[in-house]
Coordinates of C-alpha atoms in Angstrom, one line a residue:
Chain A
X16 CA 98.1 52.6 27.6
X17 CA 100.0 52.3 30.9
X18 CA 101.8 55.5 32.0
X19 CA 104.8 56.0 34.2
X20 CA 105.2 59.2 36.2
X21 CA 108.5 61.0 36.6
X22 CA 109.0 63.6 39.3
X23 CA 112.0 65.7 40.4
X24 CA 111.8 68.3 43.1
X25 CA 113.6 71.6 43.6
X26 CA 113.3 72.8 47.2
X27 CA 114.2 76.3 48.4
X28 CA 115.1 76.3 52.1
X29 CA 115.6 79.6 53.9
X30 CA 118.7 79.3 56.1
X31 CA 118.6 80.2 59.8
X32 CA 121.1 83.0 59.8
X33 CA 120.6 86.3 61.7
X34 CA 121.8 88.5 58.8
X35 CA 121.4 88.2 55.0
X36 CA 123.7 86.3 52.8
X37 CA 125.6 89.3 51.4
X38 CA 124.6 92.2 53.7
X39 CA 124.4 92.9 57.4
X40 CA 120.6 93.5 57.4
X41 CA 118.4 91.3 59.6
X42 CA 116.5 88.4 58.2
X43 CA 113.8 88.4 61.0
X44 CA 110.3 87.7 59.6
X45 CA 107.4 90.2 59.8
X46 CA 109.2 93.6 60.1
X47 CA 107.6 96.7 58.6
X48 CA 108.3 96.9 54.8
X49 CA 111.8 97.9 53.8
X50 CA 113.1 98.5 57.3
X51 CA 115.5 95.5 57.0
X52 CA 117.5 96.5 53.9
X53 CA 121.1 97.6 53.5
X54 CA 122.7 99.3 50.5
X55 CA 123.5 95.9 48.9
X56 CA 119.8 94.7 49.1
X57 CA 118.4 97.7 47.4
X58 CA 121.3 97.6 44.9
X59 CA 122.7 101.1 45.3
X60 CA 125.5 101.6 42.7
X61 CA 128.9 100.6 44.0
X62 CA 127.5 98.5 47.0
X63 CA 129.4 95.2 47.2
X64 CA 128.3 91.9 48.6
X65 CA 130.2 90.2 51.4
X66 CA 129.5 86.6 52.0
X67 CA 128.0 85.4 55.4
X68 CA 130.1 82.6 56.9
X69 CA 127.1 81.1 58.7
X70 CA 125.2 80.6 55.4
X71 CA 128.2 78.6 54.0
X72 CA 128.4 76.6 57.2
X73 CA 124.7 75.6 56.9
X74 CA 125.4 74.4 53.3
X75 CA 128.3 72.3 54.6
X76 CA 126.1 70.8 57.3
X77 CA 123.5 69.8 54.8
X78 CA 126.1 68.3 52.4
X79 CA 127.6 66.2 55.2
X80 CA 124.2 65.1 56.5
X81 CA 123.2 63.6 53.1
X82 CA 126.6 62.1 52.4
X83 CA 127.2 64.5 49.5
X84 CA 130.4 65.9 48.0
X85 CA 131.0 69.3 49.7
X86 CA 133.0 71.1 47.1
X87 CA 136.2 72.6 48.4
X88 CA 135.9 75.3 45.8
X89 CA 132.6 76.7 44.4
X90 CA 131.7 79.8 42.4
X91 CA 128.9 82.3 42.5
X92 CA 127.2 83.4 39.3
X93 CA 124.8 86.1 38.3
X94 CA 121.4 84.9 37.1
X95 CA 120.1 87.8 35.1
X96 CA 116.4 88.6 34.8
X97 CA 114.3 91.7 35.1
X98 CA 111.8 92.0 37.9
X99 CA 111.2 94.9 40.3
X100 CA 111.6 92.7 43.4
X101 CA 115.2 92.0 42.3
X102 CA 116.6 95.5 42.1
X103 CA 120.1 94.5 41.0
X104 CA 118.7 93.0 37.8
X105 CA 120.3 89.7 38.7
X106 CA 120.2 87.1 41.5
X107 CA 123.4 85.9 42.9
X108 CA 123.3 82.1 42.7
X109 CA 125.6 79.2 41.8
X110 CA 125.4 77.5 38.4
X111 CA 128.4 75.4 37.2
X112 CA 130.2 74.9 40.5
X113 CA 127.6 74.5 43.3
X114 CA 128.7 74.0 46.9
X115 CA 127.1 70.6 47.3
X116 CA 127.0 67.8 44.7
X117 CA 125.3 64.4 45.0
X118 CA 124.0 62.9 48.2
X119 CA 121.0 60.7 49.1
X120 CA 117.7 61.0 51.0
X121 CA 116.0 57.8 52.1
X122 CA 112.3 57.7 51.9
X123 CA 109.6 55.3 53.1
X124 CA 106.4 54.8 51.2
X125 CA 104.2 52.1 52.8
X126 CA 106.5 49.3 53.5
X127 CA 109.0 50.1 50.8
X128 CA 112.2 52.0 51.5
X129 CA 113.8 53.9 48.6
X130 CA 116.9 56.0 48.1
X131 CA 116.4 59.3 46.2
X132 CA 119.6 60.7 44.7
X133 CA 120.2 64.4 44.9
X134 CA 121.8 66.3 42.0
X135 CA 123.1 69.3 43.8
X136 CA 122.4 72.0 46.4
X137 CA 123.6 75.6 45.9
X138 CA 123.6 78.9 47.8
X139 CA 121.7 81.8 46.5
X140 CA 119.8 85.0 47.6
X141 CA 116.1 85.3 47.9
X142 CA 114.2 88.1 46.0
X143 CA 111.9 90.7 47.6
X144 CA 108.1 90.6 47.6
X145 CA 105.7 92.2 45.2
X146 CA 102.4 93.3 46.5
X147 CA 99.8 93.5 43.8
X148 CA 97.1 95.1 45.7
X149 CA 96.1 98.4 44.3
X150 CA 98.6 101.1 45.1
X151 CA 97.3 103.8 42.8
X152 CA 97.4 101.3 40.0
X153 CA 101.0 100.4 40.8
X154 CA 102.8 97.4 42.5
X155 CA 104.3 97.8 45.9
X156 CA 107.8 96.4 46.6
X157 CA 109.1 95.2 50.0
X158 CA 112.8 94.3 49.9
X159 CA 113.0 93.0 53.5
X160 CA 113.3 89.4 52.1
X161 CA 115.7 90.4 49.3
X162 CA 119.1 88.8 50.2
X163 CA 117.8 86.2 52.7
X164 CA 120.0 83.1 52.2
X165 CA 118.6 80.2 50.4
X166 CA 119.9 76.7 49.9
X167 CA 118.2 75.3 46.7
X168 CA 118.2 71.5 46.9
X169 CA 117.7 69.7 43.6
X170 CA 116.8 66.0 43.3
X171 CA 117.2 63.7 40.4
X172 CA 114.0 62.8 38.6
X173 CA 113.6 59.6 40.5
X174 CA 110.2 59.8 42.1
X175 CA 107.4 57.9 40.5
X176 CA 104.2 59.1 42.3
X177 CA 102.9 62.0 44.3
X178 CA 103.2 59.9 47.4
X179 CA 106.9 59.4 46.8
X180 CA 107.4 63.1 46.1
X181 CA 105.6 64.0 49.4
X182 CA 107.7 61.4 51.3
X183 CA 110.8 62.9 49.8
X184 CA 109.8 66.5 50.6
X185 CA 108.9 65.4 54.2
X186 CA 112.2 63.5 54.7
X187 CA 114.1 66.5 53.5
X188 CA 112.0 68.8 55.7
X189 CA 112.7 66.6 58.7
X190 CA 116.4 66.6 58.0
X191 CA 116.9 70.4 57.5
X192 CA 114.9 71.2 60.6
X193 CA 116.7 68.4 62.5
X194 CA 120.1 69.8 61.8
X195 CA 118.8 73.3 62.4
X196 CA 119.7 74.9 59.1
X197 CA 116.1 75.8 58.4
X198 CA 113.3 76.8 60.8
X199 CA 110.7 74.9 58.7
X200 CA 108.1 77.5 58.9
X201 CA 106.3 76.8 55.7
X202 CA 103.6 79.5 56.0
X203 CA 106.4 82.1 56.2
X204 CA 108.0 80.6 53.1
X205 CA 111.0 78.9 54.8
X206 CA 110.5 75.7 52.8
X207 CA 109.2 76.1 49.2
X208 CA 108.9 73.3 46.7
X209 CA 108.9 73.3 42.9
X210 CA 107.9 70.0 41.2
X211 CA 109.0 68.9 37.7
X212 CA 106.4 66.4 36.4
X213 CA 106.3 64.4 33.2
X214 CA 104.7 61.2 32.1
X215 CA 105.8 58.5 29.6
X216 CA 104.5 55.2 28.4
X217 CA 105.8 52.4 30.6
X218 CA 108.9 50.9 29.0
X219 CA 109.9 54.1 27.2
X220 CA 113.4 55.2 28.0
X221 CA 113.4 58.9 27.1
X222 CA 111.6 61.3 29.4
X223 CA 108.3 62.9 28.4
X224 CA 107.9 66.7 28.2
X225 CA 107.9 68.1 31.7
X226 CA 106.0 71.0 33.3
X227 CA 107.3 72.7 36.4
X228 CA 104.8 73.5 39.2
X229 CA 106.1 76.5 41.1
X230 CA 106.1 77.5 44.7
X231 CA 104.2 74.9 46.6
X232 CA 104.3 75.7 50.3
X233 CA 102.4 72.8 51.9
X234 CA 102.7 69.0 51.6
X235 CA 99.0 68.8 50.9
X236 CA 99.2 71.2 47.9
X237 CA 102.3 69.4 46.7
X238 CA 100.3 66.1 46.6
X239 CA 97.2 67.8 45.0
X240 CA 99.1 69.7 42.4
X241 CA 101.1 66.7 41.3
X242 CA 98.0 64.5 41.1
X243 CA 96.1 67.0 39.1
X244 CA 99.1 67.6 36.8
X245 CA 99.6 63.8 36.2
X246 CA 95.9 63.4 35.3
X247 CA 96.0 66.5 33.1
X248 CA 99.1 65.4 31.1
X249 CA 97.8 61.8 30.6
X250 CA 94.4 63.1 29.4
X251 CA 96.0 65.7 27.1
X252 CA 98.2 63.0 25.5
X253 CA 95.4 60.4 25.3
X254 CA 93.1 63.0 23.6
X255 CA 95.7 63.4 20.9
X256 CA 97.2 66.6 22.3
X257 CA 100.7 67.3 23.4
X258 CA 102.3 68.7 26.6
X259 CA 104.2 71.9 26.0
X260 CA 107.2 72.4 28.2
X261 CA 106.6 75.3 30.6
X262 CA 106.0 76.6 34.1
X263 CA 102.6 76.2 35.8
X264 CA 101.0 77.6 39.0
X265 CA 98.8 75.6 41.3
X266 CA 95.5 77.2 42.3
X267 CA 94.6 75.7 45.7
X268 CA 91.0 77.0 45.5
X269 CA 90.2 75.3 42.2
X270 CA 92.7 72.4 42.8
X271 CA 94.1 73.0 39.3
X272 CA 97.4 73.9 37.7
X273 CA 97.5 76.5 35.0
X274 CA 100.2 77.6 32.5
X275 CA 102.3 80.6 33.6
X276 CA 104.7 80.7 30.7
X277 CA 105.9 78.3 28.0
X278 CA 109.5 77.4 27.2
X279 CA 109.4 79.7 24.2
X280 CA 109.1 82.6 26.7
X281 CA 111.6 81.1 29.1
X282 CA 114.1 83.6 30.4
X283 CA 117.6 83.3 29.1
X284 CA 119.4 84.0 32.4
X285 CA 122.8 84.7 30.8
X286 CA 124.6 83.1 33.7
X287 CA 128.2 84.3 34.3
X288 CA 130.6 84.3 37.3
X289 CA 129.9 87.3 39.5
X290 CA 133.0 89.5 39.3
X291 CA 132.2 90.9 42.8
X292 CA 132.7 87.5 44.4
X293 CA 135.9 85.4 44.0
X294 CA 135.7 81.6 44.4
X295 CA 134.5 80.2 47.8
X296 CA 137.2 77.9 49.2
X297 CA 136.4 75.6 52.1
X298 CA 139.2 74.1 54.2
X299 CA 139.4 70.5 55.3
X300 CA 139.6 71.8 58.9
X301 CA 136.3 73.6 58.5
X302 CA 134.6 70.5 57.1
X303 CA 136.0 68.3 59.8
X304 CA 134.8 70.7 62.5
X305 CA 131.3 70.8 61.1
X306 CA 131.3 67.0 60.7
X307 CA 132.2 66.6 64.4
X308 CA 129.5 68.9 65.5
X309 CA 126.6 67.3 63.5
X310 CA 123.9 65.8 65.7
X311 CA 123.0 62.2 65.5
X312 CA 120.8 62.0 62.3
X313 CA 117.3 60.5 62.1
X314 CA 118.4 57.3 60.3
X315 CA 121.2 56.6 62.8
X316 CA 118.9 57.3 65.7
X317 CA 116.2 55.0 64.4
X318 CA 118.7 52.1 64.2
X319 CA 119.8 52.9 67.8
X320 CA 116.2 53.1 69.1
X321 CA 115.5 49.6 67.6
X322 CA 118.7 48.2 69.1
X323 CA 118.7 50.0 72.4
X324 CA 115.0 50.0 73.3
X325 CA 113.7 47.0 71.4
X326 CA 110.9 49.0 69.7
X327 CA 109.7 48.3 66.2
X328 CA 111.1 49.9 63.0
X329 CA 107.8 51.7 62.6
X330 CA 107.8 53.1 66.1
X331 CA 111.4 54.2 65.7
X332 CA 110.6 56.0 62.5
X333 CA 107.6 57.8 64.0
X334 CA 109.5 58.8 67.1
X335 CA 112.3 60.3 65.1
X336 CA 110.0 62.4 62.9
X337 CA 111.3 65.4 64.8
X338 CA 114.3 65.9 67.1
X339 CA 112.2 67.2 69.9
X340 CA 109.8 64.2 69.8
X341 CA 112.8 61.9 69.9
X342 CA 114.2 63.7 72.9
X343 CA 110.8 63.5 74.6
X344 CA 110.7 59.8 74.1
X345 CA 114.2 59.3 75.4
X346 CA 113.5 61.5 78.5
X347 CA 110.3 59.5 79.2
X348 CA 112.3 56.3 79.2
X349 CA 115.0 57.8 81.3
X350 CA 112.3 58.8 83.8
X351 CA 111.6 55.1 84.4
X352 CA 109.1 54.1 81.7
X353 CA 109.2 50.9 79.8
X354 CA 110.3 51.8 76.3
X355 CA 107.6 50.0 74.4
X356 CA 104.9 51.4 76.7
X357 CA 106.4 54.9 76.3
X358 CA 106.3 54.6 72.5
X359 CA 102.7 53.5 72.6
X360 CA 101.6 56.3 74.9
X361 CA 103.5 59.0 73.0
X362 CA 102.2 58.0 69.6
X363 CA 98.7 57.1 71.1
X364 CA 97.1 59.3 73.8
X365 CA 99.7 62.0 73.8
X366 CA 99.8 62.6 70.0
X367 CA 96.0 62.3 69.7
X368 CA 95.4 64.9 72.4
X369 CA 98.0 67.2 71.0
X370 CA 96.4 66.9 67.5
X371 CA 93.0 67.6 68.9
X372 CA 94.3 70.7 70.7
X373 CA 96.4 71.7 67.6
X374 CA 99.5 71.7 69.7
X375 CA 103.0 70.2 69.0
X376 CA 105.1 68.1 71.3
X377 CA 107.0 71.3 72.2
X378 CA 103.9 72.7 73.9
X379 CA 102.9 69.4 75.6
X380 CA 101.6 70.2 79.1
X381 CA 102.9 66.9 80.4
X382 CA 106.6 66.7 80.7
X383 CA 108.5 63.6 79.7
X384 CA 109.4 63.0 83.4
X385 CA 105.7 63.2 84.4
X386 CA 104.7 60.8 81.6
X387 CA 107.6 58.4 82.6
X388 CA 106.3 58.4 86.2
X389 CA 102.8 57.6 85.0
X390 CA 103.9 54.7 82.9
X391 CA 106.0 53.4 85.7
X392 CA 102.8 53.1 87.8
X393 CA 101.3 50.8 85.1
X394 CA 104.4 48.6 85.0
X395 CA 104.5 48.2 88.8
X396 CA 100.8 47.4 88.8
X397 CA 99.7 50.4 90.8
X398 CA 97.1 51.2 88.2
X399 CA 95.8 49.4 85.1
X400 CA 95.9 50.7 81.6
X401 CA 92.4 52.0 81.6
X402 CA 92.8 53.9 84.8
X403 CA 96.1 55.3 83.4
X404 CA 94.2 56.9 80.5
X405 CA 92.0 58.8 83.0
X406 CA 94.9 59.8 85.1
X407 CA 96.6 61.2 82.0
X408 CA 93.5 63.3 81.2
X409 CA 93.6 64.7 84.7
X410 CA 97.4 65.4 84.5
X411 CA 96.8 67.2 81.2
X412 CA 94.1 69.4 82.7
X413 CA 95.5 70.0 86.2
X414 CA 99.3 69.7 85.8
X415 CA 99.4 67.4 88.9
X416 CA 101.6 64.4 88.9
X417 CA 100.3 60.8 88.4
X418 CA 101.1 59.8 92.0
X419 CA 99.2 62.8 93.4
X420 CA 96.1 62.0 91.3
X421 CA 96.2 58.3 92.0
X422 CA 96.4 59.0 95.7
X423 CA 93.8 61.8 95.8
X424 CA 91.2 60.0 93.7
X425 CA 91.8 56.6 95.2
X426 CA 92.6 55.0 91.8
X427 CA 95.0 52.5 93.1
X428 CA 94.4 49.1 91.4
X429 CA 92.8 46.5 93.7
X430 CA 95.2 43.7 93.9
X431 CA 93.9 42.4 97.2
X432 CA 92.7 38.8 96.4
X433 CA 90.1 38.8 99.1
X434 CA 88.3 41.9 97.9
X435 CA 88.4 40.8 94.2
X436 CA 87.3 37.3 95.2
X437 CA 84.1 38.7 96.8
X438 CA 83.2 40.5 93.5
X439 CA 84.1 37.4 91.4
X440 CA 81.7 35.3 93.5
X441 CA 78.8 37.8 93.0
X442 CA 79.5 37.9 89.2
X443 CA 79.7 34.1 88.9
X444 CA 76.4 33.7 90.9
X445 CA 74.6 36.0 88.4
X446 CA 76.0 34.3 85.3
X447 CA 75.5 30.6 85.4
X448 CA 75.2 30.5 81.6
X449 CA 78.6 31.9 81.0
X450 CA 80.1 29.3 83.3
X451 CA 78.4 26.5 81.4
X452 CA 79.7 27.9 78.1
X453 CA 83.2 28.1 79.5
X454 CA 83.1 24.5 80.7
X455 CA 81.9 23.3 77.3
X456 CA 85.1 24.8 75.8
X457 CA 84.3 28.4 75.1
X458 CA 87.4 30.1 76.5
X459 CA 86.1 33.5 75.6
X460 CA 83.0 33.2 77.8
X461 CA 85.0 34.4 80.8
X462 CA 86.3 37.6 79.2
X463 CA 82.9 39.1 79.4
X464 CA 82.8 38.3 83.1
X465 CA 86.2 40.1 83.6
X466 CA 84.4 43.2 82.4
X467 CA 81.8 42.8 85.0
X468 CA 84.3 42.3 87.8
X469 CA 86.0 45.5 86.6
X470 CA 82.7 47.3 86.7
X471 CA 82.0 45.9 90.2
X472 CA 85.3 47.2 91.4
X473 CA 84.8 50.7 90.0
X474 CA 87.5 50.0 87.4
X475 CA 90.2 49.4 90.0
X476 CA 90.6 45.6 89.9
X477 CA 93.7 44.2 88.3
X478 CA 92.2 42.6 85.2
X479 CA 94.8 39.8 85.0
X480 CA 94.1 38.8 88.6
X481 CA 90.3 38.9 88.0
X482 CA 90.6 36.5 85.0
X483 CA 92.9 34.2 87.0
X484 CA 90.4 34.1 89.9
X485 CA 87.5 33.4 87.6
X486 CA 89.3 30.6 85.9
X487 CA 90.3 29.1 89.3
X488 CA 86.7 29.2 90.6
X489 CA 85.0 27.9 87.5
X490 CA 87.7 25.4 86.5
Chain B
X1 CA 128.0 79.3 15.9
X2 CA 125.9 81.9 14.3
X3 CA 122.6 83.6 15.0
X4 CA 119.5 83.6 12.8
X5 CA 117.2 86.6 12.3
X6 CA 114.7 84.8 14.6
X7 CA 117.3 84.5 17.3
X8 CA 118.0 88.2 17.2
X9 CA 114.3 89.1 17.4
X10 CA 113.9 86.7 20.4
X11 CA 116.8 88.2 22.3
X12 CA 115.5 91.7 21.7
X13 CA 112.1 90.6 23.1
X14 CA 113.7 89.0 26.2
X15 CA 115.8 92.2 26.7
X16 CA 112.7 94.4 26.3
X17 CA 114.3 96.2 23.5
X18 CA 112.1 97.5 20.6
X19 CA 113.9 97.0 17.3
X20 CA 112.9 97.9 13.8
X21 CA 113.3 95.5 10.9
X22 CA 116.4 97.4 9.7
X23 CA 117.9 97.3 13.2
X24 CA 117.4 93.6 13.3
X25 CA 119.3 93.1 10.1
X26 CA 122.1 95.4 11.2
X27 CA 122.3 93.8 14.7
X28 CA 122.2 90.3 13.1
X29 CA 125.3 91.2 11.0
X30 CA 127.2 92.8 13.9
X31 CA 126.4 90.0 16.4
X32 CA 127.6 87.4 13.9
X33 CA 130.8 89.3 13.5
X34 CA 131.3 89.0 17.2
X35 CA 130.6 85.3 17.1
X36 CA 133.3 84.8 14.5
X37 CA 135.7 86.6 16.8
X38 CA 134.6 84.2 19.6
X39 CA 135.0 81.3 17.2
X40 CA 138.6 82.3 16.6
X41 CA 139.3 82.4 20.4
X42 CA 137.7 79.1 20.8
X43 CA 140.0 77.5 18.3
X44 CA 142.8 77.8 20.9
X45 CA 143.6 74.6 22.6
X46 CA 142.9 75.0 26.4
X47 CA 143.2 71.4 27.3
X48 CA 144.4 71.0 30.9
X49 CA 144.0 74.7 31.7
X50 CA 141.7 75.2 34.7
X51 CA 139.0 77.8 33.9
X52 CA 139.3 81.0 36.0
X53 CA 136.0 82.2 37.4
X54 CA 137.6 85.4 38.4
X55 CA 140.4 87.4 36.7
X56 CA 142.2 87.9 40.0
X57 CA 143.6 85.0 42.0
X58 CA 141.7 85.8 45.2
X59 CA 139.5 83.9 47.6
X60 CA 136.1 84.9 48.8
X61 CA 136.1 86.9 52.0
X62 CA 133.6 85.8 54.7
X63 CA 132.0 87.9 57.4
X64 CA 130.5 86.9 60.7
X65 CA 126.7 86.4 60.9
X66 CA 125.8 89.6 62.7
X67 CA 122.9 91.9 61.8
X68 CA 124.4 95.3 62.2
X69 CA 122.5 97.3 59.6
X70 CA 120.2 99.9 60.9
X71 CA 116.9 101.0 59.5
X72 CA 117.6 103.6 56.8
X73 CA 114.4 103.3 55.0
X74 CA 113.7 107.1 55.1
X75 CA 117.0 108.0 53.5
X76 CA 116.7 105.2 50.9
X77 CA 113.1 106.2 50.0
X78 CA 113.9 109.9 49.8
X79 CA 115.5 109.2 46.3
X80 CA 112.8 106.7 45.2
X81 CA 110.3 108.1 42.5
X82 CA 107.2 106.8 44.3
X83 CA 106.6 105.3 47.8
X84 CA 103.5 104.4 49.9
X85 CA 103.2 102.8 53.3
X86 CA 106.9 102.1 53.3
X87 CA 106.7 100.3 49.9
X88 CA 108.5 101.3 46.7
X89 CA 105.9 101.7 44.0
X90 CA 106.6 100.5 40.5
X91 CA 104.5 100.2 37.3
X92 CA 102.0 97.3 37.7
X93 CA 103.7 93.9 37.1
X94 CA 101.7 90.7 37.2
X95 CA 103.3 87.7 35.6

């Protein structure tokens, strides 16, 4: 039987506010336990929540960036459940009237572009942390994270493979970090993904029974967990079993998902509007101000790059994978580099070296201006491409500019016809067979000789000029 | 709408309330009385009436994003039953 996979994602993004969503405690990561809590966060009786304007503004930014409906009026609800890292006994969230409804994220898988619709995005507070190491047989609770603002972003179940789910999660990640509402630090839990996965026979209209994989904090785990879950569900059904709706956890060491709780045990959250918080009303003026302050978004920037710089759609997409990379590219071009060469160098040698050294473009030791100056020396024929790679390596290590290194190491390309001619003559004299082959119609025979001329010049000959001279002499 | 005996037992389990068989039967009766009251209220035609999420006609107050809270861990933990290394200690919970 052929199976179709159905995936929807729920992503919790921590918003980049200085203080918590309902209290004036700091949200900074890594403080000593329970030193960043206010009366609201530890739920002292009578403490009342007061909404953080910046958290609302981040949600508006997101809604506008995905073309969603930013609700002029939304409501906060209590989601009741018992767990010690939630001292109030309920999480403040939004159920029936979330701040953002709808919207679209465009993803690219291979050559195919797809639009994934979003259901909603709502504001809520994070819970604290439970530490299960042995504290006299008890559990330790740190409430520093309790009350950190979250935007939970829910997609429609429109993804059909783990590759699409990862592409969606990455596109979303790129967007929230691009507009600056989330710092994107996945190891600190700033971007956490839950995946709802089900399978159904191809052609069947109703959805299969889904299981929800909780709390995936890397794209690799997201892919592995979904792939495992799909195989497990198909095998279970084909072996005559049935999938029971429930929540599962992914164990990265074993590469497996395992049941945490079934639907029978599902919490009944008893949602109701929080009497402490009247409705959130957002004015047109506020929305228009946020709209006017939004940066150019990746999709728009890609289109502009293709149009303005004449680079390929693929290059434009790669260069806009982060705002800082896009800025680096534009600064390189502004410093005098040819745009296509700049794209090739940034995605080639620069990216490769950064990867090898486990750095990001933000820590690149070569500034965009310095790279631009190097590329300009290729375009004006001062050095050839191969020499440029060596110069780049030296720039990386020493921090010197391209011009200084070219001058110091005598790397200037030899474009003096006389000097190259002498080398060409020597090479031709030593290779009568290649000449014969070329004359009998084998065009390629001379290419090998260009290499020898380059070698004879210590790599400094202009290869195009060498080929031209060879042809002239033989022809 | 009315509840079954099973529903009552499930609610009790979710709310972590231990109930005896007699209590289940009694609660079942009382809860269903409540439901009939709700039923009566639901029979009122509210077409065109916008639901009020809050009994008072107020708007949410917003504050500026400034972290002004100071560290009051010592005072907070002075009234906690058990603490260690700055953590609140609670009976072991592993889900």
